[in-house]
PDB file of C-alpha atoms in Angstrom:
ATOM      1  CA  UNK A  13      57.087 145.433 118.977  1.00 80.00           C
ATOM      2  CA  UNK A  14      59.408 145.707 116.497  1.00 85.00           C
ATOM      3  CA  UNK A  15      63.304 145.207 116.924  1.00 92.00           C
ATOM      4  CA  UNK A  16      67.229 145.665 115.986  1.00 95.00           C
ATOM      5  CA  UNK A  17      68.137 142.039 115.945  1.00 96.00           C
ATOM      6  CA  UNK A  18      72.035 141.255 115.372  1.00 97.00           C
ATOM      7  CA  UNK A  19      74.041 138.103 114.348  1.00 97.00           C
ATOM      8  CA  UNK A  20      75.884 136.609 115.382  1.00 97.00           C
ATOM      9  CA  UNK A  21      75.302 137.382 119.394  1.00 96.00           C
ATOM     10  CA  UNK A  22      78.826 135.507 120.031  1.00 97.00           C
ATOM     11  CA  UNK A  23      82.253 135.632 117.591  1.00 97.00           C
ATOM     12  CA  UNK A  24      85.342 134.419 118.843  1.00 98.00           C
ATOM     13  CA  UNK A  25      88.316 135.321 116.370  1.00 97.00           C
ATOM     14  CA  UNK A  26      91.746 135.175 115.463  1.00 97.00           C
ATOM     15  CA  UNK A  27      94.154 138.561 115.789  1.00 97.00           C
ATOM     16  CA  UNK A  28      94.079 139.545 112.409  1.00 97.00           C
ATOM     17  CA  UNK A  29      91.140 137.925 110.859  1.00 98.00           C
ATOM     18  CA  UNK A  30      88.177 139.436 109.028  1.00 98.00           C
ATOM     19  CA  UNK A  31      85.030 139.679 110.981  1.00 98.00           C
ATOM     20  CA  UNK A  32      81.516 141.210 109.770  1.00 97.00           C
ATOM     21  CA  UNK A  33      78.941 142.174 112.274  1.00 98.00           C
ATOM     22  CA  UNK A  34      75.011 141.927 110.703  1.00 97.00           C
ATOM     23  CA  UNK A  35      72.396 143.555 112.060  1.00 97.00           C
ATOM     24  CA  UNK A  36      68.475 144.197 110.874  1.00 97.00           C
ATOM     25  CA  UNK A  37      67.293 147.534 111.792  1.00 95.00           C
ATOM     26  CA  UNK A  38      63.847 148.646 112.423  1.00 93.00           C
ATOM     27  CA  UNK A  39      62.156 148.667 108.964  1.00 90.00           C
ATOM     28  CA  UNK A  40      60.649 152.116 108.817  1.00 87.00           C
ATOM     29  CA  UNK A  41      64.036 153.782 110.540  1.00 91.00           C
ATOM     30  CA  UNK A  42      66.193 155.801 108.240  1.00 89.00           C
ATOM     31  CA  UNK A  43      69.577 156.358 110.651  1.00 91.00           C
ATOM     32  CA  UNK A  44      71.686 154.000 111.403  1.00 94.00           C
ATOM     33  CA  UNK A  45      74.651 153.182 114.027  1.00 95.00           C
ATOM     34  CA  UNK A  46      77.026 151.465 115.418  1.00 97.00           C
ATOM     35  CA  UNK A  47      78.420 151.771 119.009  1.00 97.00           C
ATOM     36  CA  UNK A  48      80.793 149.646 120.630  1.00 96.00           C
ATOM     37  CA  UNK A  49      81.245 148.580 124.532  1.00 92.00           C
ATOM     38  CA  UNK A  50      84.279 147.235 126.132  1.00 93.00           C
ATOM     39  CA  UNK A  51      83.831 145.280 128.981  1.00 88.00           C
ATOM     40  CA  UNK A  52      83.517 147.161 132.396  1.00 83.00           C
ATOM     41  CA  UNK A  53      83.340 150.543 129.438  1.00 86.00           C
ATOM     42  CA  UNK A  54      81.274 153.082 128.802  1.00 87.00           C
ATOM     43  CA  UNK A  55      79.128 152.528 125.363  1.00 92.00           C
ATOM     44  CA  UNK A  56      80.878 154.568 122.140  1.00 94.00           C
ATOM     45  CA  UNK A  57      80.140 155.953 118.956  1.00 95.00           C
ATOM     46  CA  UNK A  58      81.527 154.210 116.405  1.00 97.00           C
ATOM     47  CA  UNK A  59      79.770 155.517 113.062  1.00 96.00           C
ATOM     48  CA  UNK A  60      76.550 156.574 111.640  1.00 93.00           C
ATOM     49  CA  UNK A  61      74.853 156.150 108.248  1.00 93.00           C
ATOM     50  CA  UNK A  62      71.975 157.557 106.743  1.00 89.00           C
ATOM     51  CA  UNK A  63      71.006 157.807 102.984  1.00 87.00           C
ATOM     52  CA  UNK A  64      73.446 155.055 101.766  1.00 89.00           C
ATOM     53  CA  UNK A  65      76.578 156.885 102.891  1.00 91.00           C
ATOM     54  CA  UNK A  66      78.604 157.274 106.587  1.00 93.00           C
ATOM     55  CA  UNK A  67      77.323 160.722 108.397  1.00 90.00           C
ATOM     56  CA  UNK A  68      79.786 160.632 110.756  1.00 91.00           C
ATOM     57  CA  UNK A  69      82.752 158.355 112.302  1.00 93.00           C
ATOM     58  CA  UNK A  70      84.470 158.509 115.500  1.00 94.00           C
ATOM     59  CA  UNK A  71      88.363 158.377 116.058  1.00 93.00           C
ATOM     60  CA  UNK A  72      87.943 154.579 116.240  1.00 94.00           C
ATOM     61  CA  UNK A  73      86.852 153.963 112.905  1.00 96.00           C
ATOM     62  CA  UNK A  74      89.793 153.868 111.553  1.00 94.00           C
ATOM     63  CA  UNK A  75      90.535 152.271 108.203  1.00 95.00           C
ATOM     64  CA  UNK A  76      90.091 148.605 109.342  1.00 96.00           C
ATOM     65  CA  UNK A  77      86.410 149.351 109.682  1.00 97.00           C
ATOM     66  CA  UNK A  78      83.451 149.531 107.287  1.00 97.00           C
ATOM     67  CA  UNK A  79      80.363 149.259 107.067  1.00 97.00           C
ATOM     68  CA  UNK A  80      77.782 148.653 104.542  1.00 94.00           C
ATOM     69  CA  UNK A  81      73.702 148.187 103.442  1.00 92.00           C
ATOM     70  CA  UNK A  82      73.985 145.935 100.975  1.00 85.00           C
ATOM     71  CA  UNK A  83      70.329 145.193 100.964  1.00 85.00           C
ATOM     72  CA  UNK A  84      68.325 147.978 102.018  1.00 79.00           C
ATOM     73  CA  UNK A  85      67.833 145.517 105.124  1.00 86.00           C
ATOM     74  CA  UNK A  86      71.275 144.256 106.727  1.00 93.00           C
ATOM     75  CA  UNK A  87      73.293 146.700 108.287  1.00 96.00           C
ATOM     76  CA  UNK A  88      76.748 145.198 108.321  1.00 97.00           C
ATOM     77  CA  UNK A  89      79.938 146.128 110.081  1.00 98.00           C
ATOM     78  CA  UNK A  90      83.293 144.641 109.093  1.00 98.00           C
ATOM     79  CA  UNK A  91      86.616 144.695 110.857  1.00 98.00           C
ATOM     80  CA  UNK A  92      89.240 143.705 108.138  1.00 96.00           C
ATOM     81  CA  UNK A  93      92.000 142.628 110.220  1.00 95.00           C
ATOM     82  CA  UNK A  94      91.160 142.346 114.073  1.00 97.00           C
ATOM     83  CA  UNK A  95      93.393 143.071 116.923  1.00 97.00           C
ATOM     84  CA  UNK A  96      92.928 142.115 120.504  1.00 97.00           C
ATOM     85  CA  UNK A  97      91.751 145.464 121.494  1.00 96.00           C
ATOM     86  CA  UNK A  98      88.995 144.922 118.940  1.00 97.00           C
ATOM     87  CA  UNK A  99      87.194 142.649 121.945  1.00 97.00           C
ATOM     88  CA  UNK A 100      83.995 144.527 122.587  1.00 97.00           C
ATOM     89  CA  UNK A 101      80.271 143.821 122.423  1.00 95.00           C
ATOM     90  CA  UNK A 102      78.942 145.885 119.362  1.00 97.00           C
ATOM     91  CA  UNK A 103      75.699 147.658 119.163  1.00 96.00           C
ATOM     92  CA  UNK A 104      73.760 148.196 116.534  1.00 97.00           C
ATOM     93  CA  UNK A 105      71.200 150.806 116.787  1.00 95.00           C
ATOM     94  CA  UNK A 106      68.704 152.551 114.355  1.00 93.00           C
ATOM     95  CA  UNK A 107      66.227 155.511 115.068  1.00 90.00           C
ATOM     96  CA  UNK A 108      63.081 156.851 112.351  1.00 86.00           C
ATOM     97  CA  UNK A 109      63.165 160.240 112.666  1.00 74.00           C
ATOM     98  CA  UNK A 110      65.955 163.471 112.005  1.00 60.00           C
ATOM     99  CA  UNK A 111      64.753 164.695 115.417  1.00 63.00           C
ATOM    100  CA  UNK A 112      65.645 163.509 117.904  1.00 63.00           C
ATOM    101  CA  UNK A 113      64.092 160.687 118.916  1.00 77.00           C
ATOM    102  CA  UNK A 114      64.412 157.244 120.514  1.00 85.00           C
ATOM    103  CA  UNK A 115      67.098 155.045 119.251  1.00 89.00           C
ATOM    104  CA  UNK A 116      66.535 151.383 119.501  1.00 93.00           C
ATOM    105  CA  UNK A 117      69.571 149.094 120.312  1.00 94.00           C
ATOM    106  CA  UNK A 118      70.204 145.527 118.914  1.00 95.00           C
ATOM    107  CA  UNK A 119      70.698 143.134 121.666  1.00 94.00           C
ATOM    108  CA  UNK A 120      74.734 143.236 120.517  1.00 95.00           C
ATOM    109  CA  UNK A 121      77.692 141.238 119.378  1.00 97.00           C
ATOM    110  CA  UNK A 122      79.967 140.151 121.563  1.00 97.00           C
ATOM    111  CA  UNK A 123      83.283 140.020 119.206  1.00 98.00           C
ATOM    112  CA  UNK A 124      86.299 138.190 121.172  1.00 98.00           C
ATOM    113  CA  UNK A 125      89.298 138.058 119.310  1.00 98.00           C
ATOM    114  CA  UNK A 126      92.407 135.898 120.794  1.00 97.00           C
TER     115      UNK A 126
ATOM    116  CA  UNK B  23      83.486 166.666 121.252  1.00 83.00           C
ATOM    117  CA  UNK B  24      80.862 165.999 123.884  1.00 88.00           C
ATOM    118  CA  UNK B  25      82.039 164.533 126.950  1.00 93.00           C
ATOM    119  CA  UNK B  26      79.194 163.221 129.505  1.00 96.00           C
ATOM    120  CA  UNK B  27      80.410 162.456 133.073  1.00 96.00           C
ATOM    121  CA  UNK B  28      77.970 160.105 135.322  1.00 97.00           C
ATOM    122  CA  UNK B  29      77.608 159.880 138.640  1.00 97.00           C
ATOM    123  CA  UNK B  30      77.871 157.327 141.033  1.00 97.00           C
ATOM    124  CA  UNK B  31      79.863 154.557 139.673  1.00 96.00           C
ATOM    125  CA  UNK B  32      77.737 152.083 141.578  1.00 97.00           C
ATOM    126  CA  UNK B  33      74.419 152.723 144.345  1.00 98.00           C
ATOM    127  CA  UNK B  34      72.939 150.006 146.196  1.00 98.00           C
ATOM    128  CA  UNK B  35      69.531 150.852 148.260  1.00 98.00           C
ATOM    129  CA  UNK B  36      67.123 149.531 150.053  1.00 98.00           C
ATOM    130  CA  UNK B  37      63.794 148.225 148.424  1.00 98.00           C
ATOM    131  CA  UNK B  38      61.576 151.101 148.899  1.00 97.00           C
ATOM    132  CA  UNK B  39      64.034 153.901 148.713  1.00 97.00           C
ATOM    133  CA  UNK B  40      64.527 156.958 146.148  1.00 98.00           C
ATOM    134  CA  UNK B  41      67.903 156.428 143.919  1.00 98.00           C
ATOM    135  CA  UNK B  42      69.928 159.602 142.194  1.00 98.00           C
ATOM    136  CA  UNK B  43      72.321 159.413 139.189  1.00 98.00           C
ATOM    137  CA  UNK B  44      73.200 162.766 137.973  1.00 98.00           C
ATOM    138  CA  UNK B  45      75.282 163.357 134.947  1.00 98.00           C
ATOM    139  CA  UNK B  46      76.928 166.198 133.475  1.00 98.00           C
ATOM    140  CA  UNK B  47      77.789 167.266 129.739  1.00 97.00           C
ATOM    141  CA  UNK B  48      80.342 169.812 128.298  1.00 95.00           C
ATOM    142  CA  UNK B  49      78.330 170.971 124.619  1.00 92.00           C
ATOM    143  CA  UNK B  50      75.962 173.053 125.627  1.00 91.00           C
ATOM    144  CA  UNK B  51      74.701 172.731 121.928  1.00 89.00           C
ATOM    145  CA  UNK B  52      73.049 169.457 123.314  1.00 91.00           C
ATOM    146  CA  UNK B  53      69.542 169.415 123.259  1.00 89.00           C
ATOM    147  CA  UNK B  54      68.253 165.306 123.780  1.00 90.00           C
ATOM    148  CA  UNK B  55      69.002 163.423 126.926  1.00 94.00           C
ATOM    149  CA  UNK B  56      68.382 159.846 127.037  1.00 95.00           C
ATOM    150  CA  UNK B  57      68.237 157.297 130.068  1.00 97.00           C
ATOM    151  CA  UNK B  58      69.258 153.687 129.001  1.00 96.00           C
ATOM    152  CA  UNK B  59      68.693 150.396 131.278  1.00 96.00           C
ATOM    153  CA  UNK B  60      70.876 147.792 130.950  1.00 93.00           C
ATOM    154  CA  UNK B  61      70.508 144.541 132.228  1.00 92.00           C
ATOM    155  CA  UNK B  62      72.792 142.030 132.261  1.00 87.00           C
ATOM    156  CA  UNK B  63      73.325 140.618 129.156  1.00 82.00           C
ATOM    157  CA  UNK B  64      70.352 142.776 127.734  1.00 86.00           C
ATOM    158  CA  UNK B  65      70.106 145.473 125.075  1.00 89.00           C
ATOM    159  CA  UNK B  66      69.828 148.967 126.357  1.00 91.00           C
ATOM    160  CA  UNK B  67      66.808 150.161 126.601  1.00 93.00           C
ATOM    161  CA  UNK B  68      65.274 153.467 126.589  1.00 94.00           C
ATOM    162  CA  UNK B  69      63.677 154.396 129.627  1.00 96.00           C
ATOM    163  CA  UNK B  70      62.986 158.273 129.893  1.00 96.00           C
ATOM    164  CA  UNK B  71      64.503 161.403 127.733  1.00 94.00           C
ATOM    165  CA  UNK B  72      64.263 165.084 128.016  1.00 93.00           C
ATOM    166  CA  UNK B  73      64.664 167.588 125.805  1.00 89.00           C
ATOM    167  CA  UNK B  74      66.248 170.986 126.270  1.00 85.00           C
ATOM    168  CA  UNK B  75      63.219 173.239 126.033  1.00 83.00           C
ATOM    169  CA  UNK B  76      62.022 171.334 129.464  1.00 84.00           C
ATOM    170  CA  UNK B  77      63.210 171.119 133.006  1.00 91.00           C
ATOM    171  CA  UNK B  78      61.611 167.987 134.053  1.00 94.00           C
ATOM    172  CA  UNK B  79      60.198 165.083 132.910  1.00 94.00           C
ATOM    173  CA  UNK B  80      58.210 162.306 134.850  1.00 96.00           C
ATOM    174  CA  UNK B  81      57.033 158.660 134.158  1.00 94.00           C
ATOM    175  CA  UNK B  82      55.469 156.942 137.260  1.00 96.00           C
ATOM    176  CA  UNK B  83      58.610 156.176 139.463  1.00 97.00           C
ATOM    177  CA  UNK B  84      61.195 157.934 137.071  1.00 98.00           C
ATOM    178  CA  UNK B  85      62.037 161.307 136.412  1.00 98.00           C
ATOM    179  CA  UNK B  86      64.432 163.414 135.319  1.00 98.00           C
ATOM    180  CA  UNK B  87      65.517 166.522 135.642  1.00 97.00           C
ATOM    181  CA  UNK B  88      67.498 169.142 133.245  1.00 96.00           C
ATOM    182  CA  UNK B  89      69.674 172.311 134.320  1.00 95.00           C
ATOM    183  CA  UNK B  90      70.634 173.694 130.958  1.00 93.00           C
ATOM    184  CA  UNK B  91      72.919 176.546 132.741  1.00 94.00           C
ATOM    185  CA  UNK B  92      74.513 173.885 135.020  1.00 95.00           C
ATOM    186  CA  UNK B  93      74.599 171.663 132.145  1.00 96.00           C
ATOM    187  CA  UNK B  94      73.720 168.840 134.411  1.00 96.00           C
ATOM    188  CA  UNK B  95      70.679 166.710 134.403  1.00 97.00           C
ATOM    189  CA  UNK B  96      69.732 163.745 136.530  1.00 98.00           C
ATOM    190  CA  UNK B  97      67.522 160.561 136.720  1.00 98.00           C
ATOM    191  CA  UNK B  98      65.107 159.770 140.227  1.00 98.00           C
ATOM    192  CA  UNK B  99      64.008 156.320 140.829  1.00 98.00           C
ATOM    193  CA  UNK B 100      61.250 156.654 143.647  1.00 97.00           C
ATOM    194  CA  UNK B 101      60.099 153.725 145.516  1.00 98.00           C
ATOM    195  CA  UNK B 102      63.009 151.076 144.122  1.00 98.00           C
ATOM    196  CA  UNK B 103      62.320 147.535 143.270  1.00 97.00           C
ATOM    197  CA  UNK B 104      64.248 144.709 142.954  1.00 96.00           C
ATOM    198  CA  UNK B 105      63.354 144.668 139.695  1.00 96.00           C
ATOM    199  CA  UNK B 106      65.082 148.075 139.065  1.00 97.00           C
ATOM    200  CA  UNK B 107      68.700 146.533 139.177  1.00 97.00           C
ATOM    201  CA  UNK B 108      70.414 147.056 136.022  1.00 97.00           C
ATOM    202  CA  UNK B 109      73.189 149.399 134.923  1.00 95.00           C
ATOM    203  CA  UNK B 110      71.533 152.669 133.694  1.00 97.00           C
ATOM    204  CA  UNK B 111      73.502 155.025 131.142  1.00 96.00           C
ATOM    205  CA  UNK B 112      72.904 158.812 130.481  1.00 97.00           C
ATOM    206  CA  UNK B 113      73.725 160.272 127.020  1.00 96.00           C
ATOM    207  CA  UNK B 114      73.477 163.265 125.508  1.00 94.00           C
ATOM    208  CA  UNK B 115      73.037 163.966 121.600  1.00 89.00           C
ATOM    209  CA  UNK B 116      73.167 167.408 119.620  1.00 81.00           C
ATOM    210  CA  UNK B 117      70.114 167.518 117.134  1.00 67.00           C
ATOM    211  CA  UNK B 118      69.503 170.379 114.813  1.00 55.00           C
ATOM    212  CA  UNK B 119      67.745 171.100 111.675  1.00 48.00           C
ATOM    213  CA  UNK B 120      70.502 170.591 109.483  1.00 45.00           C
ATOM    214  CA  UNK B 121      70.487 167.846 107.126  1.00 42.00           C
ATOM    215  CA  UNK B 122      71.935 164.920 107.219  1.00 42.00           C
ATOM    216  CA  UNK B 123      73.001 165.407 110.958  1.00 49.00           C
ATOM    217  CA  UNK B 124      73.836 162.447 112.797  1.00 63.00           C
ATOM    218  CA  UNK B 125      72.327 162.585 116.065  1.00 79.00           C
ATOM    219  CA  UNK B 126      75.052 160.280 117.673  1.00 87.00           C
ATOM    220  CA  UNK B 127      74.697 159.799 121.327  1.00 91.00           C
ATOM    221  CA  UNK B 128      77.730 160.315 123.561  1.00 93.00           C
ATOM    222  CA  UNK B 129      77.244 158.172 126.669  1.00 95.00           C
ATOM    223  CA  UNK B 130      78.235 158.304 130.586  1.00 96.00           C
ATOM    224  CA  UNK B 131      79.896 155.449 132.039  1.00 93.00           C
ATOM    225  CA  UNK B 132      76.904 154.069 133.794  1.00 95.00           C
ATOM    226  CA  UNK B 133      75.641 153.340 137.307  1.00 97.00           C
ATOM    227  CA  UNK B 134      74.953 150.020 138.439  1.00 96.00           C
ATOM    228  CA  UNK B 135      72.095 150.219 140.765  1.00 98.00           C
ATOM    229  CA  UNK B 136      71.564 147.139 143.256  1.00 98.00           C
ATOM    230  CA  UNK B 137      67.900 147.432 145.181  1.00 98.00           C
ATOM    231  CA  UNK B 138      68.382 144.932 147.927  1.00 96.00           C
ATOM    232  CA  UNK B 139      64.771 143.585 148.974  1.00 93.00           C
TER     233      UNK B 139
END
């Protein structure tokens, strides 16, 4: 069955250092997202992209996120100058279809930053 | 924005028994409402969803049910297993016919279920 697979599953980095998240979504899936979990959290919308550009961003994407599909494979997220409060595990997540249907979660990235 | 309140926190049961988590949502323009497991360490994974033009949906031991006047909607777990621990997570999502709509999923804040054999 095919997968979201994200790398690295473990960062550990320093306040105010660069950080990009990779994930690989689901060949055939066309929407793309990432979520973010802090520990003991509920799981939250970060952003979504679809058709090369970002559909929509939550309050927490701020300007010290991006994100990017360089390849028309990777899916990156990058953080350009952590803070603690960055620490989270970070989904990735893709779905096919415009209706709604199931989206698939990477197994996640758990960023620490110290 | 959506806001999507989950109830309880935690439930432990006995190996055998029926479990509840209900969850409510405040945009009644939400129309898709997914049930995540989560096991420790584990991706989330998709284990039911309803959509808004039905009241209840059922997969062997799951189901769930939607009250779209309530705005409330709810996932059963009959005969637990031990197997069944996890964390599960409601969400809700808007979805429409517009294009380039997102779809984002606004989550509860997840029940950890314990089945004790």
């Amino acid at each position: 069955e095919p997968e979201v697979t994200q790398t690295p599953s473990h960062q550990v980095t320093q306040m105010g250092q660069e950080v990009i998240l990779r994930c690989v979504p689901i060949s055939n899936h066309l929407y793309f997202y990432w979520y973010r979990q802090i520990l003991g959290q509920k799981v939250e919308f970060l952003v979504s992209f679809y058709n090369n550009e970002i559909s929509e961003k939550s309050e927490i994407f701020d300007d010290q996120f991006s994100v990017e599909r360089p390849d028309g494979s990777n899916f990156t997220l990058k953080i350009r100058s952590t803070k603690l409060e960055d620490s989270a595990m970070y989904f990735c997540a893709s779905r096919r279809e415009q209706v709604n249907t199931e989206a698939f979660f990477g197994q996640g990235t758990r960023l620490t930053v110290v | 924005g959506e806001n999507v309140e989950q109830h309880p926190s935690t439930l432990s049961v006995q190996e055998g028994d029926s479990a509840v988590i209900k969850c409510t949502y405040s945009d009644s323009a939400s129309n898709y409402f997914p049930w995540y497991k989560q096991e420790l360490g584990k991706r989330p994974q998709l284990i039911i969803d309803i959509r808004s033009n039905v009241g209840e949906k059922k997969d062997q031991r799951i189901a769930v049910t939607l009250n779209k006047t309530a705005k409330h909607f709810s996932l059963h777990i009959t005969e637990t297993q031990p197997e069944d621990s996890a964390v599960y997570f409601c969400a809700a999502s808007i979805g429409g016919n517009s294009g380039g709509s997102n779809y984002k999923l606004t989550f509860g804040k997840g029940t950890l279920l314990t089945v004790n054999p």
